Amino acid sequence: MATPKVIAVMGVTGVGKSSFIKLVTGDDNIQVGDSLESETAEVNTYKFRHKDRTIILVDTPGFDDTHRKDADVLKQLAAWFDDTYKSGTKLSGIIYLHRITDDRMRGSSLRSMRMFRQLCGESFYKNLLLGTTCWSLIPEDVGAGREKELMTDENFWKGLIGKGAQFVRMPDDGWEAKELVYDLARLEPVSLQIQKEMADSNLKFGALSATQTLQEDMTNLQTEHDEQKRQLDVEHQRQLEEQNQREQRLQMEMEREKQKALLAARLNAEHEAMTESTAKFTEGVREGKFFAKLFPLAIAFSSTCDGCCKWVGNDQYYGSYSDLKTVQKLTLRVVCTKCNDGKFVLCGKCYNGALTCFDESHHNSMQMMVANDGPPQCRHITYPPSPESMLACYRCASQLAGIFVHKL
């Protein structure tokens, strides 16, 4: 009996290796996955006969698996190829499958292809069958464009096809699939490069060409991941800084709005108080209860004449309406004589920010304390025509802030 021909089926996880073997052999015991998780954890062989030949198809675990590292898959394949080679068995061919539904060969597929080239060696390329699967899942024109890219790009299959590898669309018909396998089985068996390195050169797994290619790709991949992580960290930090700036601007805007609201409330309160005070003052003047009172106190303390720059507000004031020549010096705490004898006529004890002294019992006891004028030849205030009028500087006639005192 003729020696069976051995053909391996390879490709990344989920490419349809088990489905193809089931189509060819008709073995219903073959598990076919419907996801990217491999159903083939070990190397399995399936024997069938077509025409005059007995053929063994080898179902191999795929690279880019969800639960296994590519290095572990390669080590398992290397051990199986080494054992078969030492037992005198060579492969008649390898069928390498690729999903045409992939937009382009992904990074994992490219890494697998680079490793696959080193595993086979150029002398094995003529025994390769490169097949695309899943044609029924995409439009014909889209698949044709991707097929052309695979055939013409050096990073994909151009180099393999140029050195003897075949390129086909994998059929859905069982007989056509068997014919493809049969044509491979008619080729002369050839040793793989990985078999020569392990058995003939006695190289360890880490020194194999395929292993070194895988390690190089993993190093490059790690470098890419590190750079991507660095860029993500930079972008994340930039976004954090922008967020902090937005929050700070928002906080500042909120604080400005708060201060504006407080200022508006204060101004409104002052306006209401002044409106009320003005009304009381007008009523007091009309009823003859008093001539005037300091208004407002803070302005009186700091009033100066713009012309001669003399301090007026906190130094001298006119007294009674009938004796406007007299002036009165303002003490730090102004009280009436009833509250503190000998002090100025303003009542600090009962002063409440309004324009009048509301304690009428104090009115009769209030007396004017007369002070001398300022330096010789300098009269700081002039007679106002009425208590409601603004004071003015005697020398330059510039108006001063309004100052009012209790009626005596």
XYZ file of C-alpha atoms in Angstrom:
408
model
C 0.000 0.000 0.000
C 1.283 3.472 -0.882
C 2.410 5.733 1.953
C -0.297 8.269 2.901
C 0.345 11.847 1.848
C 0.382 14.365 4.713
C -0.978 17.874 4.202
C -1.251 20.451 6.995
C -4.001 23.078 7.175
C -2.836 26.296 8.839
C -3.991 29.867 9.477
C -5.033 32.184 12.298
C -7.829 31.195 14.658
C -11.305 31.393 13.128
C -10.186 31.245 9.509
C -12.104 28.023 8.774
C -9.470 25.262 9.020
C -11.723 22.745 10.785
C -14.639 23.580 8.472
C -12.519 22.870 5.405
C -11.258 19.561 6.793
C -14.815 18.532 7.649
C -15.916 19.423 4.094
C -13.150 17.302 2.582
C -13.269 14.286 4.901
C -16.984 14.247 5.708
C -16.057 13.554 9.340
C -18.957 14.809 11.468
C -16.892 14.449 14.654
C -14.795 17.468 13.746
C -15.777 20.423 15.906
C -16.248 23.642 13.993
C -16.107 26.942 15.897
C -18.243 29.992 15.150
C -16.075 32.541 16.956
C -12.473 33.603 17.273
C -11.874 31.079 20.056
C -10.024 28.075 18.702
C -11.751 24.679 18.694
C -8.390 23.046 17.920
C -6.164 23.043 20.975
C -3.995 20.157 19.778
C -2.629 18.930 16.460
C -5.218 16.488 15.056
C -4.998 14.278 11.979
C -7.840 13.065 9.713
C -7.357 10.344 7.120
C -9.452 9.962 3.967
C -9.055 8.458 0.533
C -9.653 10.172 -2.786
C -9.158 8.413 -6.078
C -5.940 6.417 -5.797
C -4.423 8.169 -2.822
C -4.730 8.033 0.942
C -4.356 11.500 2.380
C -3.919 12.706 5.962
C -5.081 16.247 6.714
C -3.513 17.850 9.775
C -5.675 20.331 11.691
C -3.352 22.735 13.513
C -4.073 25.197 16.326
C -4.287 28.756 15.041
C -2.240 31.765 15.920
C -3.861 34.890 17.369
C -5.925 32.715 19.704
C -7.964 34.184 22.544
C -6.579 31.920 25.260
C -3.114 30.913 24.009
C 0.050 32.817 23.256
C 1.494 32.601 19.752
C 4.769 31.354 21.240
C 2.958 28.408 22.860
C 1.228 27.536 19.577
C 4.523 27.711 17.683
C 6.240 25.497 20.263
C 3.474 22.915 19.906
C 3.700 22.958 16.099
C 7.501 22.770 16.212
C 7.353 19.689 18.434
C 4.860 17.976 16.101
C 6.859 18.785 12.948
C 10.052 17.570 14.648
C 8.459 14.281 15.701
C 7.003 13.568 12.244
C 10.287 14.462 10.543
C 12.276 12.153 12.810
C 9.780 9.377 12.075
C 10.510 9.765 8.370
C 7.376 11.705 7.397
C 7.518 14.841 5.285
C 4.677 17.085 4.261
C 3.443 17.023 0.697
C 1.943 20.447 1.176
C 0.438 23.066 3.434
C -2.881 24.812 2.876
C -2.721 28.280 4.411
C -6.138 29.936 4.813
C -7.073 33.620 5.108
C -10.501 35.240 5.615
C -11.360 37.486 2.669
C -13.802 39.260 5.007
C -10.880 40.909 6.808
C -10.617 44.496 5.580
C -6.899 43.987 5.177
C -4.378 41.650 6.690
C -4.325 42.641 10.354
C -1.220 42.988 12.479
C -1.734 39.511 13.918
C -2.137 38.048 10.412
C 1.010 39.805 9.209
C 2.971 38.478 12.180
C 1.648 34.983 11.523
C 2.624 35.251 7.851
C 6.177 36.378 8.689
C 6.527 33.500 11.103
C 4.943 31.091 8.598
C 7.542 32.017 5.943
C 10.360 31.208 8.362
C 8.649 27.974 9.381
C 8.364 26.779 5.761
C 11.526 28.087 4.130
C 11.725 29.103 0.450
C 12.306 25.535 -0.721
C 8.795 24.646 0.497
C 6.955 27.523 -1.225
C 6.086 25.429 -4.289
C 4.184 23.050 -1.990
C 2.003 25.844 -0.586
C -1.653 26.437 -1.385
C -2.798 29.901 -0.300
C -6.578 29.973 0.009
C -9.145 32.634 0.849
C -12.365 31.749 2.679
C -15.745 33.328 3.531
C -16.462 34.659 0.024
C -20.198 34.324 0.526
C -20.115 36.940 3.290
C -19.024 39.968 1.207
C -19.820 41.475 -2.221
C -17.790 40.065 -5.119
C -16.158 43.383 -6.044
C -15.043 44.029 -2.464
C -13.531 40.558 -2.199
C -11.805 40.920 -5.567
C -10.132 44.137 -4.419
C -8.808 42.490 -1.272
C -7.720 39.445 -3.270
C -5.673 41.667 -5.581
C -4.022 43.306 -2.578
C -3.025 39.928 -1.163
C -1.498 38.861 -4.480
C 0.408 42.079 -5.244
C 1.695 43.255 -1.851
C 5.145 42.035 -0.783
C 4.039 42.118 2.850
C 1.284 39.621 2.050
C 1.516 36.793 -0.507
C 3.299 38.248 -3.549
C 6.688 36.824 -2.577
C 5.252 33.353 -1.939
C 3.341 33.264 -5.225
C 6.423 34.481 -7.105
C 8.359 31.454 -5.834
C 5.826 28.783 -6.711
C 2.957 28.961 -4.209
C -0.574 28.504 -5.590
C -3.410 30.942 -4.923
C -7.091 29.918 -4.936
C -10.519 30.797 -3.658
C -11.514 27.941 -1.380
C -14.589 26.151 -2.784
C -17.757 25.326 -0.860
C -18.225 22.114 -2.834
C -16.819 18.963 -1.241
C -15.585 17.384 -4.488
C -13.778 20.550 -5.587
C -12.176 20.788 -2.166
C -10.965 17.176 -2.433
C -9.485 17.897 -5.849
C -7.444 20.775 -4.433
C -6.081 18.530 -1.712
C -5.456 15.722 -4.227
C -3.372 18.018 -6.444
C -1.190 18.910 -3.457
C -0.851 15.250 -2.521
C 0.671 14.543 -5.924
C 3.629 16.819 -5.180
C 6.928 15.464 -3.919
C 7.164 15.767 -0.102
C 9.614 18.432 1.090
C 11.218 19.172 4.459
C 10.206 22.332 6.248
C 12.904 24.778 7.316
C 11.865 24.362 10.956
C 12.353 20.592 10.626
C 15.836 21.046 9.189
C 16.810 23.471 11.937
C 15.575 21.216 14.741
C 16.530 17.769 13.455
C 19.485 18.419 11.148
C 21.055 21.446 12.870
C 19.887 20.459 16.362
C 18.770 24.008 17.173
C 16.780 24.682 20.316
C 13.342 26.262 20.094
C 14.592 29.727 20.987
C 17.164 29.667 18.154
C 14.705 28.715 15.405
C 14.157 31.257 12.620
C 10.406 31.218 13.191
C 10.867 31.752 16.939
C 13.254 34.653 16.463
C 10.871 36.261 13.978
C 8.050 35.878 16.492
C 10.158 37.379 19.282
C 11.153 40.300 17.054
C 7.516 40.954 16.187
C 6.506 40.729 19.840
C 9.234 43.221 20.769
C 8.057 45.620 18.059
C 4.467 45.124 19.169
C 5.394 45.896 22.774
C 7.223 49.021 21.624
C 4.136 50.111 19.680
C 1.920 49.429 22.683
C 4.252 51.411 24.953
C 4.209 54.347 22.533
C 0.432 54.171 22.229
C 0.158 54.094 26.021
C 2.497 57.079 26.281
C 0.423 59.010 23.760
C -2.766 58.057 25.574
C -1.245 59.194 28.869
C -0.221 62.511 27.288
C -3.684 62.961 25.808
C -5.300 62.003 29.113
C -3.128 64.522 30.967
C -3.991 67.198 28.397
C -7.692 66.486 28.826
C -7.320 66.638 32.619
C -5.576 70.007 32.379
C -8.260 71.331 30.044
C -10.935 70.038 32.412
C -9.204 71.709 35.357
C -8.979 74.966 33.422
C -12.654 74.754 32.517
C -13.548 74.092 36.144
C -11.374 76.993 37.301
C -12.958 79.326 34.752
C -16.387 78.124 35.823
C -15.490 78.626 39.487
C -14.187 82.126 38.755
C -17.318 82.952 36.787
C -19.495 81.646 39.610
C -17.492 83.719 42.101
C -17.868 86.815 39.901
C -21.601 86.241 39.660
C -21.730 85.759 43.420
C -19.841 89.001 44.027
C -22.052 90.812 41.512
C -25.123 89.513 43.337
C -23.699 90.573 46.710
C -22.787 93.999 45.337
C -26.227 94.397 43.795
C -27.843 93.404 47.087
C -25.644 95.824 49.041
C -26.284 98.676 46.618
C -29.971 97.926 46.713
C -29.946 97.942 50.513
C -27.992 101.206 50.544
C -30.378 102.714 48.044
C -33.356 101.682 50.133
C -31.712 103.031 53.302
C -30.855 106.321 51.598
C -34.344 106.625 50.191
C -35.777 106.066 53.648
C -33.286 108.465 55.263
C -33.942 111.168 52.684
C -37.647 110.880 53.323
C -37.121 111.179 57.085
C -34.748 114.104 56.643
C -37.192 115.939 54.401
C -39.958 115.315 56.892
C -37.752 116.493 59.768
C -36.820 119.733 58.013
C -40.439 120.394 57.073
C -41.623 119.881 60.644
C -38.744 121.948 62.089
C -37.387 119.152 64.256
C -33.776 119.793 63.225
C -31.689 121.777 60.882
C -29.326 119.056 59.697
C -27.196 116.075 60.603
C -23.899 114.607 59.377
C -24.710 112.925 56.040
C -23.126 110.531 55.548
C -20.709 110.188 58.453
C -17.973 108.420 56.474
C -17.908 111.156 53.813
C -17.574 113.839 56.465
C -14.497 112.168 57.923
C -12.624 112.239 54.614
C -13.903 115.320 52.758
C -11.283 117.647 51.330
C -11.427 120.651 49.092
C -10.239 119.876 45.583
C -8.986 123.423 45.209
C -6.869 123.972 48.319
C -6.579 120.319 49.420
C -7.501 121.223 53.016
C -9.167 118.651 55.166
C -12.666 119.805 55.857
C -14.905 116.887 56.693
C -13.148 115.648 59.809
C -11.939 119.008 61.130
C -14.576 121.730 61.084
C -18.342 122.027 60.722
C -20.825 124.838 60.861
C -22.953 125.034 63.924
C -26.426 126.437 64.397
C -28.327 127.959 61.555
C -28.192 131.348 63.260
C -24.472 131.222 63.938
C -22.929 129.624 60.843
C -19.609 131.391 61.469
C -18.855 129.036 64.324
C -17.325 125.701 63.528
C -17.150 122.503 65.491
C -14.367 119.939 65.598
C -15.516 116.338 65.228
C -14.374 113.854 67.867
C -13.733 110.177 67.136
C -16.918 109.209 68.943
C -19.703 111.704 68.641
C -22.365 111.763 71.314
C -24.876 114.247 72.636
C -24.331 116.116 75.899
C -26.872 113.946 77.620
C -24.928 110.808 76.727
C -21.496 112.298 77.346
C -21.278 115.875 78.551
C -18.810 118.125 76.806
C -18.848 116.332 73.472
C -20.214 117.273 70.103
C -23.914 117.547 69.431
C -24.122 114.372 67.292
C -25.383 111.443 69.350
C -23.181 108.417 68.803
C -25.149 106.275 71.204
C -28.404 106.666 69.408
C -26.992 107.216 65.937
C -28.367 104.423 63.740
C -27.405 105.430 60.219
C -30.546 107.430 59.653
C -30.644 111.179 59.208
C -32.293 112.078 62.498
C -31.877 111.355 66.170
C -34.962 109.345 66.945
C -34.613 109.788 70.710
C -36.594 113.011 71.131
C -35.782 113.106 74.836
C -32.225 114.034 73.846
C -33.185 117.005 71.719
C -33.608 119.570 74.524
C -30.279 118.715 76.134
C -28.218 118.968 72.963
C -25.924 122.004 73.002
C -23.493 123.348 70.439
C -19.807 123.198 71.338
C -18.177 126.105 69.528
C -14.644 125.795 68.181
C -12.417 128.422 66.688
C -11.917 128.808 62.982
C -8.898 127.330 61.234
C -5.544 129.060 60.730
C -5.556 132.866 60.383
C -7.037 134.156 57.180
C -8.360 130.665 56.263
C -12.016 129.956 56.697
C -12.608 126.421 55.490
C -16.346 126.631 55.093
C -18.702 129.233 53.817
C -22.277 129.910 54.794
C -24.679 127.661 52.943
C -27.884 129.370 51.915
C -29.827 126.695 53.775
C -29.125 123.537 55.800
C -30.048 121.427 52.758
C -27.350 123.060 50.616
C -23.910 121.628 50.020
C -20.974 123.115 51.936
C -18.303 124.923 49.978
C -14.711 125.894 50.549
C -14.525 129.568 51.589
C -11.391 130.273 49.541
C -12.074 128.421 46.288
C -15.844 127.938 46.477
C -15.547 124.227 45.594
C -18.449 122.187 46.879
C -17.943 119.619 49.615
C -19.893 116.574 50.707
C -23.148 117.329 52.480
C -22.862 117.684 56.262
C -25.845 118.012 58.619
C -26.133 118.342 62.370
C -28.916 118.161 64.944
C -30.982 121.227 65.528
C -30.149 122.797 68.879
